[in-house]
mmCIF file of C-alpha atoms (C1' of nucleotides) in Angstrom:
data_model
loop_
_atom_site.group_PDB
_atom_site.id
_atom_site.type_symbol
_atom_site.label_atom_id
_atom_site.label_comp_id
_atom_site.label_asym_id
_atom_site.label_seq_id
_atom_site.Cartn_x
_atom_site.Cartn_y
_atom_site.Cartn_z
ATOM 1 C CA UNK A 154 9.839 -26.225 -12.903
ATOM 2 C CA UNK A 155 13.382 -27.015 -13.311
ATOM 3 C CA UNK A 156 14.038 -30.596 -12.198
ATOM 4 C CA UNK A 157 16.866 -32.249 -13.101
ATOM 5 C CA UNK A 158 17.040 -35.807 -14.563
ATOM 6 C CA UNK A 159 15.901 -38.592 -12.479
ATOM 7 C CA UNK A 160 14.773 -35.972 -9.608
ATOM 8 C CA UNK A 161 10.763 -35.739 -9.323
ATOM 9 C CA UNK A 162 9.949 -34.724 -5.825
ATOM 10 C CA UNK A 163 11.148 -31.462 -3.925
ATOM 11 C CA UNK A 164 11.578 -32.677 -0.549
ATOM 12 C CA UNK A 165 14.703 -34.598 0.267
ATOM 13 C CA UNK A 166 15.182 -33.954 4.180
ATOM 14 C CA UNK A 167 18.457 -34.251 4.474
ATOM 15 C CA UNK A 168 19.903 -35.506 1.168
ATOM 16 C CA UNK A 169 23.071 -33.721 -0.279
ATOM 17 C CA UNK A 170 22.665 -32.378 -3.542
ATOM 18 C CA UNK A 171 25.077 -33.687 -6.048
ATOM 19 C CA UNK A 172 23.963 -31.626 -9.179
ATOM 20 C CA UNK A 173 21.287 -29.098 -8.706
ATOM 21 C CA UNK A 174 19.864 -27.312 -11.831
ATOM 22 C CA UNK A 175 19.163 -23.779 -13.039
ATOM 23 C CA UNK A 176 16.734 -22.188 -10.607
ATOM 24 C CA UNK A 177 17.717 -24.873 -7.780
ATOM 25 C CA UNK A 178 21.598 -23.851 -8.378
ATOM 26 C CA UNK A 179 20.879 -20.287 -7.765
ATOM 27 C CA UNK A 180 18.762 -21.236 -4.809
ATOM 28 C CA UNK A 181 21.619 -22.980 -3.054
ATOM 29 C CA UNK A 182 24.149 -19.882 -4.493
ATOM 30 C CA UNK A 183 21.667 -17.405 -2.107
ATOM 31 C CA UNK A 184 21.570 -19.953 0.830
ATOM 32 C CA UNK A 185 25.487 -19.429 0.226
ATOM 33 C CA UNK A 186 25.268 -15.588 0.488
ATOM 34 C CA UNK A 187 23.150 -15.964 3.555
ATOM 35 C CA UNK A 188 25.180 -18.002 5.184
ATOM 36 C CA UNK A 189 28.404 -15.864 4.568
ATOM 37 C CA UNK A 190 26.494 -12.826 6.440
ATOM 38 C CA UNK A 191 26.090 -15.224 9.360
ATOM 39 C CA UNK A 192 22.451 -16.570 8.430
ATOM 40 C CA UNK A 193 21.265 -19.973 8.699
ATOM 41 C CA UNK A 194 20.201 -22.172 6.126
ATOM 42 C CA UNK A 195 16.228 -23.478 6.810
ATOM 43 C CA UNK A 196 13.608 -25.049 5.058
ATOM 44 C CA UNK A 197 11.491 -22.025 4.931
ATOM 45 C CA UNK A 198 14.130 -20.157 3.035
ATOM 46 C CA UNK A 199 15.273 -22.838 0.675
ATOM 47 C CA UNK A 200 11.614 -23.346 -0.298
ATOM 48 C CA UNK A 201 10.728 -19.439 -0.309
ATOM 49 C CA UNK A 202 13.720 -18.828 -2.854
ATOM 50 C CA UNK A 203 12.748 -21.985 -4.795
ATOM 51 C CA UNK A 204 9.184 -20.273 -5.206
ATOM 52 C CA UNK A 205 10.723 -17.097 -6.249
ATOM 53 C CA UNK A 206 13.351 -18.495 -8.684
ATOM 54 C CA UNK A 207 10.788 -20.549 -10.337
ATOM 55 C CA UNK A 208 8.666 -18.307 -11.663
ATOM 56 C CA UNK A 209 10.107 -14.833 -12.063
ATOM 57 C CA UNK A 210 6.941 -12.929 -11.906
ATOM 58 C CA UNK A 211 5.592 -10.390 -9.531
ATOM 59 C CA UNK A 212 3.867 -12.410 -6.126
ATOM 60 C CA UNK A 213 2.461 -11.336 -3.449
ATOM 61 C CA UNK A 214 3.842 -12.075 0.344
ATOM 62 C CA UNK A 215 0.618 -14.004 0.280
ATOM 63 C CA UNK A 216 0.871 -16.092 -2.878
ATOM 64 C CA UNK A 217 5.095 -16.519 -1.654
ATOM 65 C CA UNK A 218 3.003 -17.657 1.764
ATOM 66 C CA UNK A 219 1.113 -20.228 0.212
ATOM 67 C CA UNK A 220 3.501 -22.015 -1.923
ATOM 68 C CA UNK A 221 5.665 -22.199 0.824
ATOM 69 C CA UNK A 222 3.211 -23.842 3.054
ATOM 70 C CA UNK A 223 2.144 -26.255 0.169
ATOM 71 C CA UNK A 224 5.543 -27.972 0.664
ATOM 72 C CA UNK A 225 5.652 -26.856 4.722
ATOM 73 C CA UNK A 226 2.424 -26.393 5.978
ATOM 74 C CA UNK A 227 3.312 -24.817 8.900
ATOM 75 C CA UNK A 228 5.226 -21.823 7.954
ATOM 76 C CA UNK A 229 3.988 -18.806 9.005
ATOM 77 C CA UNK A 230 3.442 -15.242 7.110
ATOM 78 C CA UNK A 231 5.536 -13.749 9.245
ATOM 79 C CA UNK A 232 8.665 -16.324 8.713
ATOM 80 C CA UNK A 233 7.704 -15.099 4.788
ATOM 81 C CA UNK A 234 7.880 -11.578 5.589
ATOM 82 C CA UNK A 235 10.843 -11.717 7.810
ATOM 83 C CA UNK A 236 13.086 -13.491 4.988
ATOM 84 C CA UNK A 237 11.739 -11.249 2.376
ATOM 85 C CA UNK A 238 12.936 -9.054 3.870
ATOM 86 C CA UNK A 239 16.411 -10.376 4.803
ATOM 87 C CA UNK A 240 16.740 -11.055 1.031
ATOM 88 C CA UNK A 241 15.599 -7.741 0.524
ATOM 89 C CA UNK A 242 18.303 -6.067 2.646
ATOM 90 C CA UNK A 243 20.632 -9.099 0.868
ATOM 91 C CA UNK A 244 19.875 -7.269 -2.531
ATOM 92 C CA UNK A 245 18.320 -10.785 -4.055
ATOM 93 C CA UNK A 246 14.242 -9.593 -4.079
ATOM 94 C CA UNK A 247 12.923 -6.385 -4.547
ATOM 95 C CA UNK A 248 9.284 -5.428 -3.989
ATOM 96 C CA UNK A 249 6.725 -2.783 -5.504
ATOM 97 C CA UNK A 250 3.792 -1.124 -4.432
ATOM 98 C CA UNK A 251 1.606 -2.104 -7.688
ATOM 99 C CA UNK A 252 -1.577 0.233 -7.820
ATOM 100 C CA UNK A 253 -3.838 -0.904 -4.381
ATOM 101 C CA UNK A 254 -3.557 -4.142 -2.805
ATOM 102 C CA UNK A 255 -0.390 -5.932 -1.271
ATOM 103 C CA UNK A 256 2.729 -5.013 -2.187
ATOM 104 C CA UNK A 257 4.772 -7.665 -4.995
ATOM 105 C CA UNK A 258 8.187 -9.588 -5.102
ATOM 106 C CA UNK A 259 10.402 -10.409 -7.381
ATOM 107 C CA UNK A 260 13.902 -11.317 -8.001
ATOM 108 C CA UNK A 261 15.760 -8.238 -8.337
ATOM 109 C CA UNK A 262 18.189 -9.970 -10.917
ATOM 110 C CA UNK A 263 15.352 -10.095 -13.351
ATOM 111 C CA UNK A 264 15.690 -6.939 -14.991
ATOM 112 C CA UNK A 265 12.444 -6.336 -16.687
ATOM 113 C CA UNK A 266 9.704 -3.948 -16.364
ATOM 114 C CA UNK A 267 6.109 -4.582 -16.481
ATOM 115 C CA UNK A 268 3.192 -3.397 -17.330
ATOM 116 C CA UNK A 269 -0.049 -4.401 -14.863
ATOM 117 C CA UNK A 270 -3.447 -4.069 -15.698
ATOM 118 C CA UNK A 271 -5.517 -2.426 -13.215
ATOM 119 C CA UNK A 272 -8.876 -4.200 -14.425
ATOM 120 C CA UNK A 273 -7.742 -7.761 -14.630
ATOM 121 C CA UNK A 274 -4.574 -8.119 -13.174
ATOM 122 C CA UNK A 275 -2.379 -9.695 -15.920
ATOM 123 C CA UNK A 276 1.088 -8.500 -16.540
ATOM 124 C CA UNK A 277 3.480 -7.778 -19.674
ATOM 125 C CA UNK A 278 6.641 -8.098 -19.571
ATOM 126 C CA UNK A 279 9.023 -5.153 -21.530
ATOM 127 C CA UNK A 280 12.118 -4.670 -22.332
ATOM 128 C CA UNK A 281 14.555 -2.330 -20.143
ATOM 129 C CA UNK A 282 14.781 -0.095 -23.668
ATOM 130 C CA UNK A 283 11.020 0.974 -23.453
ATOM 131 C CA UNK A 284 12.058 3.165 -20.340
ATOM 132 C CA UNK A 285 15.383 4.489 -21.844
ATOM 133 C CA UNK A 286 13.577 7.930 -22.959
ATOM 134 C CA UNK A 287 12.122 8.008 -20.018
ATOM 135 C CA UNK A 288 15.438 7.802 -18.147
ATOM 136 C CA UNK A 289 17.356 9.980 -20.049
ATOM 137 C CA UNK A 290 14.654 12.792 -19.659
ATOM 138 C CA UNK A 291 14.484 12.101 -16.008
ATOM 139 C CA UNK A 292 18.520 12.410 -16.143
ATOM 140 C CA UNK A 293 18.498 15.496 -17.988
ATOM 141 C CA UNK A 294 15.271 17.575 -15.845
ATOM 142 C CA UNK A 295 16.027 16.312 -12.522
ATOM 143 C CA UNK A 296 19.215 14.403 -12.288
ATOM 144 C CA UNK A 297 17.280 11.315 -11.228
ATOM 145 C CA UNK A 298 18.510 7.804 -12.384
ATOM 146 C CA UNK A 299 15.558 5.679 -12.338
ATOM 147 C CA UNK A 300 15.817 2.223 -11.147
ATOM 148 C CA UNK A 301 15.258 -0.001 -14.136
ATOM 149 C CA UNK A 302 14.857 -3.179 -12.411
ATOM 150 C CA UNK A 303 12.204 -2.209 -10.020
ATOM 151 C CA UNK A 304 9.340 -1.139 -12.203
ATOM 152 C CA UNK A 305 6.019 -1.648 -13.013
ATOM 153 C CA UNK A 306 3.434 0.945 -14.396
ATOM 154 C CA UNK A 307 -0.183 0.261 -14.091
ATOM 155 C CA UNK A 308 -2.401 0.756 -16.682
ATOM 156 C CA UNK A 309 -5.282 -1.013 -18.960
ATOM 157 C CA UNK A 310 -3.829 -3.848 -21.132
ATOM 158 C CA UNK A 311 -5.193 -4.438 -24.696
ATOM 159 C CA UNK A 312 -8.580 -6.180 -23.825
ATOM 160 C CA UNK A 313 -9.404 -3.951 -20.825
ATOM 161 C CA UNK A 314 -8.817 -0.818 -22.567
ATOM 162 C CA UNK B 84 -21.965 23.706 10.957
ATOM 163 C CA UNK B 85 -22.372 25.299 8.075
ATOM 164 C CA UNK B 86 -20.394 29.088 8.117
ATOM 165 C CA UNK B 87 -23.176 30.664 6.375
ATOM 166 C CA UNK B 88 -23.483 34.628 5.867
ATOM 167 C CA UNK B 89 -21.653 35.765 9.271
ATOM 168 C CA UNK B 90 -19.181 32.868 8.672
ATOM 169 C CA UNK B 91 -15.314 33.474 8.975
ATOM 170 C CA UNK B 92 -13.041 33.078 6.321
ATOM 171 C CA UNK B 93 -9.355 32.700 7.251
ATOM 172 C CA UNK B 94 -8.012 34.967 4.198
ATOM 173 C CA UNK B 95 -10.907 37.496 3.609
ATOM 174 C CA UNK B 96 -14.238 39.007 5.110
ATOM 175 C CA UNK B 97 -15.625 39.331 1.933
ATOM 176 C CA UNK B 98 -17.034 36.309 0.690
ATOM 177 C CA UNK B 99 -20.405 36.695 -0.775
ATOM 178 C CA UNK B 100 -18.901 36.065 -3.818
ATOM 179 C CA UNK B 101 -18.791 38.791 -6.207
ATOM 180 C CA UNK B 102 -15.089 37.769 -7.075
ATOM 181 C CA UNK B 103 -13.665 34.984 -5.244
ATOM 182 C CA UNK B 104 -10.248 34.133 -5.521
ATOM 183 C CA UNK B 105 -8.936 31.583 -7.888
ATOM 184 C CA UNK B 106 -9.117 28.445 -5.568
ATOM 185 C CA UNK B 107 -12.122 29.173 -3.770
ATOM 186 C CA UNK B 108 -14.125 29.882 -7.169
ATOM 187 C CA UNK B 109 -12.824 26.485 -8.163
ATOM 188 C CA UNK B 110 -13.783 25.128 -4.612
ATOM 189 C CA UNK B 111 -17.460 26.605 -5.684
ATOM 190 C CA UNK B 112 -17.239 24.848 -9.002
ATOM 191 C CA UNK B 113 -16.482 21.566 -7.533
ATOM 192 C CA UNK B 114 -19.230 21.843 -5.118
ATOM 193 C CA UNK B 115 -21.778 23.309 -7.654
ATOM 194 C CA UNK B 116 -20.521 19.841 -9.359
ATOM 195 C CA UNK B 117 -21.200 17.361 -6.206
ATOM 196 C CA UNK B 118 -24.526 19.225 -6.046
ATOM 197 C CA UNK B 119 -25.710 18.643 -9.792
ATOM 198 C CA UNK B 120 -25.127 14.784 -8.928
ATOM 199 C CA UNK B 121 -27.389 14.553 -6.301
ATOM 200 C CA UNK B 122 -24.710 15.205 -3.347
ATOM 201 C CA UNK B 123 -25.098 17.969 -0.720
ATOM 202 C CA UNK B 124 -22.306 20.827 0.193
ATOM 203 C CA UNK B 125 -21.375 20.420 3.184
ATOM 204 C CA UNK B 126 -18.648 22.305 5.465
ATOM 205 C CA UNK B 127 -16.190 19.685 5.627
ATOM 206 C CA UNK B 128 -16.106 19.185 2.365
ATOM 207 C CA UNK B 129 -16.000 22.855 1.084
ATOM 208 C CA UNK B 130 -13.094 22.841 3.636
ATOM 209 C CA UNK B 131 -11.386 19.834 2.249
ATOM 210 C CA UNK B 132 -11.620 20.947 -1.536
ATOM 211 C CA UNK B 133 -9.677 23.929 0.060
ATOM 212 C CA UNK B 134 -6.930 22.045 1.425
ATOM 213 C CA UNK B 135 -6.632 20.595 -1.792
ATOM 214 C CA UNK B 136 -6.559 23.810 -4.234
ATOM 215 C CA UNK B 137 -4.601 25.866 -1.776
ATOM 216 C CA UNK B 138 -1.236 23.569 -2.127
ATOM 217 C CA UNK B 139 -1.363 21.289 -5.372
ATOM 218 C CA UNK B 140 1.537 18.778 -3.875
ATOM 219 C CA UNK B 141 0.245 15.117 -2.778
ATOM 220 C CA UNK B 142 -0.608 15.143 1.067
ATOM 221 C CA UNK B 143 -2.208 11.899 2.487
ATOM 222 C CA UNK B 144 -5.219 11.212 4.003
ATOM 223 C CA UNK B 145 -4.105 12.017 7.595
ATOM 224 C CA UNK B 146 -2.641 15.140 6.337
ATOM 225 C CA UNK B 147 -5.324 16.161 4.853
ATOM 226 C CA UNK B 148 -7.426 15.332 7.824
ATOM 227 C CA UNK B 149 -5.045 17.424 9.957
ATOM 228 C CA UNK B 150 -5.766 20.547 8.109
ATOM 229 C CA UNK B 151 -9.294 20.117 7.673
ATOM 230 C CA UNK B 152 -9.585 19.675 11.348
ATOM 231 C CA UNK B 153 -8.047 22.901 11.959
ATOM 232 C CA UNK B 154 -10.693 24.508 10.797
ATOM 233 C CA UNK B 155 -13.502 21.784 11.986
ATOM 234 C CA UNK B 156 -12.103 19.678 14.941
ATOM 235 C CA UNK B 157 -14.905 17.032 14.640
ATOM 236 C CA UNK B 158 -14.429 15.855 11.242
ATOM 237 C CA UNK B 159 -13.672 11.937 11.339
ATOM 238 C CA UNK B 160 -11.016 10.746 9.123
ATOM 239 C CA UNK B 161 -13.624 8.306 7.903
ATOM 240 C CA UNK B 162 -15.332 10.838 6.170
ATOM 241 C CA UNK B 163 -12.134 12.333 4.379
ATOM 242 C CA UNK B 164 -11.819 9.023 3.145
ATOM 243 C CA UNK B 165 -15.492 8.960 1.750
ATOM 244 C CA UNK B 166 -15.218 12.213 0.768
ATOM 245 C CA UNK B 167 -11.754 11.737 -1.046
ATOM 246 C CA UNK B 168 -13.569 8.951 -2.560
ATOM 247 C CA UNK B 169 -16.131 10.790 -4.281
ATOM 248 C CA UNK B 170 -13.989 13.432 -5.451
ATOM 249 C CA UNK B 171 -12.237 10.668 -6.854
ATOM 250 C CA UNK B 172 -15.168 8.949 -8.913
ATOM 251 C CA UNK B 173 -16.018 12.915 -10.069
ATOM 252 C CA UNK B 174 -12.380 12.810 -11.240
ATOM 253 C CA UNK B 175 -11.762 15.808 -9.315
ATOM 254 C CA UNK B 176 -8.950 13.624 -7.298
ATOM 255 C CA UNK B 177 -6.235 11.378 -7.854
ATOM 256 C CA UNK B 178 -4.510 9.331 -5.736
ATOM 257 C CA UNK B 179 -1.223 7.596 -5.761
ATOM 258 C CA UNK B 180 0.954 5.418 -3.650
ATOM 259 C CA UNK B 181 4.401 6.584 -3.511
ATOM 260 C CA UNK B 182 6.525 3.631 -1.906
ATOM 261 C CA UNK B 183 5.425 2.685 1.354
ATOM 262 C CA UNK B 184 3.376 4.826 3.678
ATOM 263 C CA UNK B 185 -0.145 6.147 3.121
ATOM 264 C CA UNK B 186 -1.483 6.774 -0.644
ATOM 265 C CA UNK B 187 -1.457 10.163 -1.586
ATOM 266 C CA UNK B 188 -4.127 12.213 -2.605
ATOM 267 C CA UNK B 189 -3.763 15.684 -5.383
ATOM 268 C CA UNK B 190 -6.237 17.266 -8.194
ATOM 269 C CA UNK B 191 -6.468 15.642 -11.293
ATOM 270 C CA UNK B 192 -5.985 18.817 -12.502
ATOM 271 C CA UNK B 193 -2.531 19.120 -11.395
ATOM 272 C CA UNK B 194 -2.174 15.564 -12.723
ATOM 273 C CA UNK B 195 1.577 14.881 -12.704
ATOM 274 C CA UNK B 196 4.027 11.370 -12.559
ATOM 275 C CA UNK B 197 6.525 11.126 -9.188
ATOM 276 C CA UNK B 198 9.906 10.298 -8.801
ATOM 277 C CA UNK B 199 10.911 8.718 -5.775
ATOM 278 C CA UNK B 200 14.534 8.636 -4.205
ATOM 279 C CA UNK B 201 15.286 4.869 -2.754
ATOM 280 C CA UNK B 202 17.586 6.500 -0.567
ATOM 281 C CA UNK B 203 16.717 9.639 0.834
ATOM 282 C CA UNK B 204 12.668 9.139 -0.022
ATOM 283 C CA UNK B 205 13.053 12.814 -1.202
ATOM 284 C CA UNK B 206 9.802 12.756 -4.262
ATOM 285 C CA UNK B 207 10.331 15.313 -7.730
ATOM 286 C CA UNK B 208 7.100 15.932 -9.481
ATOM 287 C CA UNK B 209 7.507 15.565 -12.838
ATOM 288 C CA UNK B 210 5.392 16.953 -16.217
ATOM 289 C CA UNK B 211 3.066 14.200 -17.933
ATOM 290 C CA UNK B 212 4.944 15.065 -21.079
ATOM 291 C CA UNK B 213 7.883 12.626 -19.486
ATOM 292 C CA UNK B 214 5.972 9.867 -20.003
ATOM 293 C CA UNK B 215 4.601 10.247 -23.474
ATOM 294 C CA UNK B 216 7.333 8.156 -25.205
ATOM 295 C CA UNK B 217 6.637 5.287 -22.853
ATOM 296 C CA UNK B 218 3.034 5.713 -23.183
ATOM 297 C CA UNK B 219 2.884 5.528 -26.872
ATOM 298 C CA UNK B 220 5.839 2.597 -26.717
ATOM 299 C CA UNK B 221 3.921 0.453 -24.439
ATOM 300 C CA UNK B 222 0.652 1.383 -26.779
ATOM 301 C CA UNK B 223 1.934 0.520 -29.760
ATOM 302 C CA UNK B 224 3.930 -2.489 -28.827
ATOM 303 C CA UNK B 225 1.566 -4.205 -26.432
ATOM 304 C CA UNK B 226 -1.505 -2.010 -26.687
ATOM 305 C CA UNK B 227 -1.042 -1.359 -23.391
ATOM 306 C CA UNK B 228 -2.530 2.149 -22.015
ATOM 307 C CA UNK B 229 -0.367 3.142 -18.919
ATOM 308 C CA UNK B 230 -1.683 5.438 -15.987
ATOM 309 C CA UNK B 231 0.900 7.893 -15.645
ATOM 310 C CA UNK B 232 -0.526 8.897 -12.258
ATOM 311 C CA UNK B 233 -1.114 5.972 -10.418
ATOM 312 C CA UNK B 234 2.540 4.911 -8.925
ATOM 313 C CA UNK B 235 5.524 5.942 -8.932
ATOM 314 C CA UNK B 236 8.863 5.709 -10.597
ATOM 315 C CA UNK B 237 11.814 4.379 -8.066
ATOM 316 C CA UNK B 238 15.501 5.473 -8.605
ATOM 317 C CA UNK B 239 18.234 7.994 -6.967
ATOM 318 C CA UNK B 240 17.931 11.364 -6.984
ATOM 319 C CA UNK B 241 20.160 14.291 -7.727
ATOM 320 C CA UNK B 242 21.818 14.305 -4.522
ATOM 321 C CA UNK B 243 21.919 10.393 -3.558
ATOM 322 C CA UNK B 244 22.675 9.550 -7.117
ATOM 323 C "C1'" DC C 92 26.629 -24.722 23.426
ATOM 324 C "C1'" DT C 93 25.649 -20.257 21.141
ATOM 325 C "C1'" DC C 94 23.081 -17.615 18.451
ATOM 326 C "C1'" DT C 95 19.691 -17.264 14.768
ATOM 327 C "C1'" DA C 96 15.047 -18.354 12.888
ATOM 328 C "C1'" DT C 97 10.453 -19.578 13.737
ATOM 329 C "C1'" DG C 98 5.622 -19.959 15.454
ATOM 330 C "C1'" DC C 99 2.223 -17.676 17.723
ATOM 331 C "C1'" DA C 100 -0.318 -13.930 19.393
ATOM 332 C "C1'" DA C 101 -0.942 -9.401 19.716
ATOM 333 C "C1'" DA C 102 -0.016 -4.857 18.095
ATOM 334 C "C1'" DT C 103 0.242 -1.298 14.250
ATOM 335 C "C1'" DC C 104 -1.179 1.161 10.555
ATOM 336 C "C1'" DT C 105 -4.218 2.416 6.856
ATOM 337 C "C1'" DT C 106 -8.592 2.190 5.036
ATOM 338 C "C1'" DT C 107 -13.428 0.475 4.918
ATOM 339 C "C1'" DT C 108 -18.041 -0.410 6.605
ATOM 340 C "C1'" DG C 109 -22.570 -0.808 9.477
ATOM 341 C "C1'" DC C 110 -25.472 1.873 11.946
ATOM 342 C "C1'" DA C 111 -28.142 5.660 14.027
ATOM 343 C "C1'" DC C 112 -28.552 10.472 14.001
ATOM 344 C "C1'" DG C 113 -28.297 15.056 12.149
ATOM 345 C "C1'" DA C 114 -28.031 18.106 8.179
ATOM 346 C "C1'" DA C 115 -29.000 19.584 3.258
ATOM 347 C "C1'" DC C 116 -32.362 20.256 -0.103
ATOM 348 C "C1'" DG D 74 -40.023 14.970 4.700
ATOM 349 C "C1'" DT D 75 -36.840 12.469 2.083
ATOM 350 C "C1'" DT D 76 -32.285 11.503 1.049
ATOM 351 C "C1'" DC D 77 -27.554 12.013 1.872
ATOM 352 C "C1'" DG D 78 -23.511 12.898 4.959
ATOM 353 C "C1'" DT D 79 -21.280 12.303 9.243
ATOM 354 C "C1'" DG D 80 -19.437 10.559 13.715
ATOM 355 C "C1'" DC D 81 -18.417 6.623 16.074
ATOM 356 C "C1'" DA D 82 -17.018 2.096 16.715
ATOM 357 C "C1'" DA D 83 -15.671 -1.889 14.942
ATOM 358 C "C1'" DA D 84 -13.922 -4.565 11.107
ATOM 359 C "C1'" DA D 85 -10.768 -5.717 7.595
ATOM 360 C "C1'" DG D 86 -6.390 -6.342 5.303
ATOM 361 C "C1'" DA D 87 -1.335 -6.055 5.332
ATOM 362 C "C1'" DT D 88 2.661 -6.010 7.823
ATOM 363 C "C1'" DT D 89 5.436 -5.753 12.140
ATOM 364 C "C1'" DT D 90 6.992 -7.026 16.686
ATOM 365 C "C1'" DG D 91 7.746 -9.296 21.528
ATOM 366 C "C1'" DC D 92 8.639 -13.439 23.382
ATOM 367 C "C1'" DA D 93 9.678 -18.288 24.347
ATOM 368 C "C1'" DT D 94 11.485 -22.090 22.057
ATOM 369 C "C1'" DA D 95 13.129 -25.067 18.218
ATOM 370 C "C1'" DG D 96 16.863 -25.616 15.264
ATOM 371 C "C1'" DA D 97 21.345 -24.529 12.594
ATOM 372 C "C1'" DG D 98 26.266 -24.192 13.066
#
DNA sequence: CTCTATGCAAATCTTTTGCACGAAC
DNA sequence: GTTCGTGCAAAAGATTTGCATAGAG
């Protein structure tokens, strides 16, 4: 969690922010964005971007769900879904289809792959470069670009295996 | 239900098997495999095992329903899915989920990584051999064995590229 | 005030499961 | 005859949508 000095708790109502940090800057930067396109700026979306900014792993519209509603209880999935989407179409999240189960978000500005582990779900994160044969083969059969910033490849990590 | 002796075939008469065609003897092969593990041959499932060896793309579940009910109206999607599933744990299936939609089902035979257009949704099937580098990368950096066939690589094709 | 976002319920869509009956061996 | 497979209905899980209203600008 990126606080910044003297701040402890997330919930200020209606308190200006004189000097947000990090995460909490970009946060404010996509509330911004949204507004720009005509969106309004709600407590649902400031939290749901806080949750995403903070940790930059995949989650699940669920997991995004629930640490929303830990701060405002009564959010509803579908308020998640419907701004995931938003910032989806805004070009801030992306989201994968990872093996079975719910799809996964993520910021699309981290540009990382990662590796999943089918058996017990943890992830690795790898650099862009472990793909680069793969897209310049893809390039040169098929004249595909992949997408290096939406990726993850299941498989069995090092204790599962 | 079963076709028996006196049965029709769609492609030939002549089916009692002195030389069946190269799908169907593989369709046999399967079931003579189902049968050594204790499972009965039944007609939807020498029917489904056709659908699958006659074209070796990825068709989903309701597609594959769809043609099997051609050939036996009253077979219930649920047991596609159970059968899929068992033809799965023989390893005589795969299945992977290409973006949204449905999962897709092929032979592991025909085992093979996608490529998925973001903007058309156009797929390219692509040779395992593409993902060998990666494979041995993400092995001997992170120990990490990847499933080739079990999702499927975003980007822009040829045309939306 | 105007227009967007939200909560809620219900609908969709895909896949799974419990159960009783019929088929394969 | 015993065991397995199937049809049917209903459930389950994830996501979407219609609608009235609360809330941002």
């Amino acid at each position: 969690m990126s606080k910044g000095p003297g701040g402890h708790e997330p919930d200020h109502g209606d308190h200006t922010h004189p000097e947000v940090s990090g995460a909490d800057a970009s946060v404010e930067g996509v509330l911004a964005v949204m507004r720009e396109h005509g969106g309004r700026v709600t407590s649902s979306r400031r939290i749901l971007l806080g949750a995403l900014f903070a940790t930059r792993e995949h989650r699940t519209a669920e997991e995004l769900t629930a640490a929303v509603q830990a701060q405002l209880p009564d959010v509803h999935p579908s308020t998640i879904y419907r701004n995931l989407d938003e910032l989806e179409r805004l070009g801030v999240v992306v989201h994968s289809h990872i093996g079975h189960g719910p799809a996964t978000y993520h910021l699309a500005a981290s540009a990382h792959g990662h590796l999943v582990c089918e058996v017990c779900g943890s992830t690795v994160d790898v650099a862009d470069t472990m793909f680069s044969g793969l897209a310049r083969q893809a390039k040169a059969d098929h004249g595909f670009t992949i997408d290096p910033h939406h990726f993850a490849v299941p498989g069995r990590c090092a204790n599962c295996g």
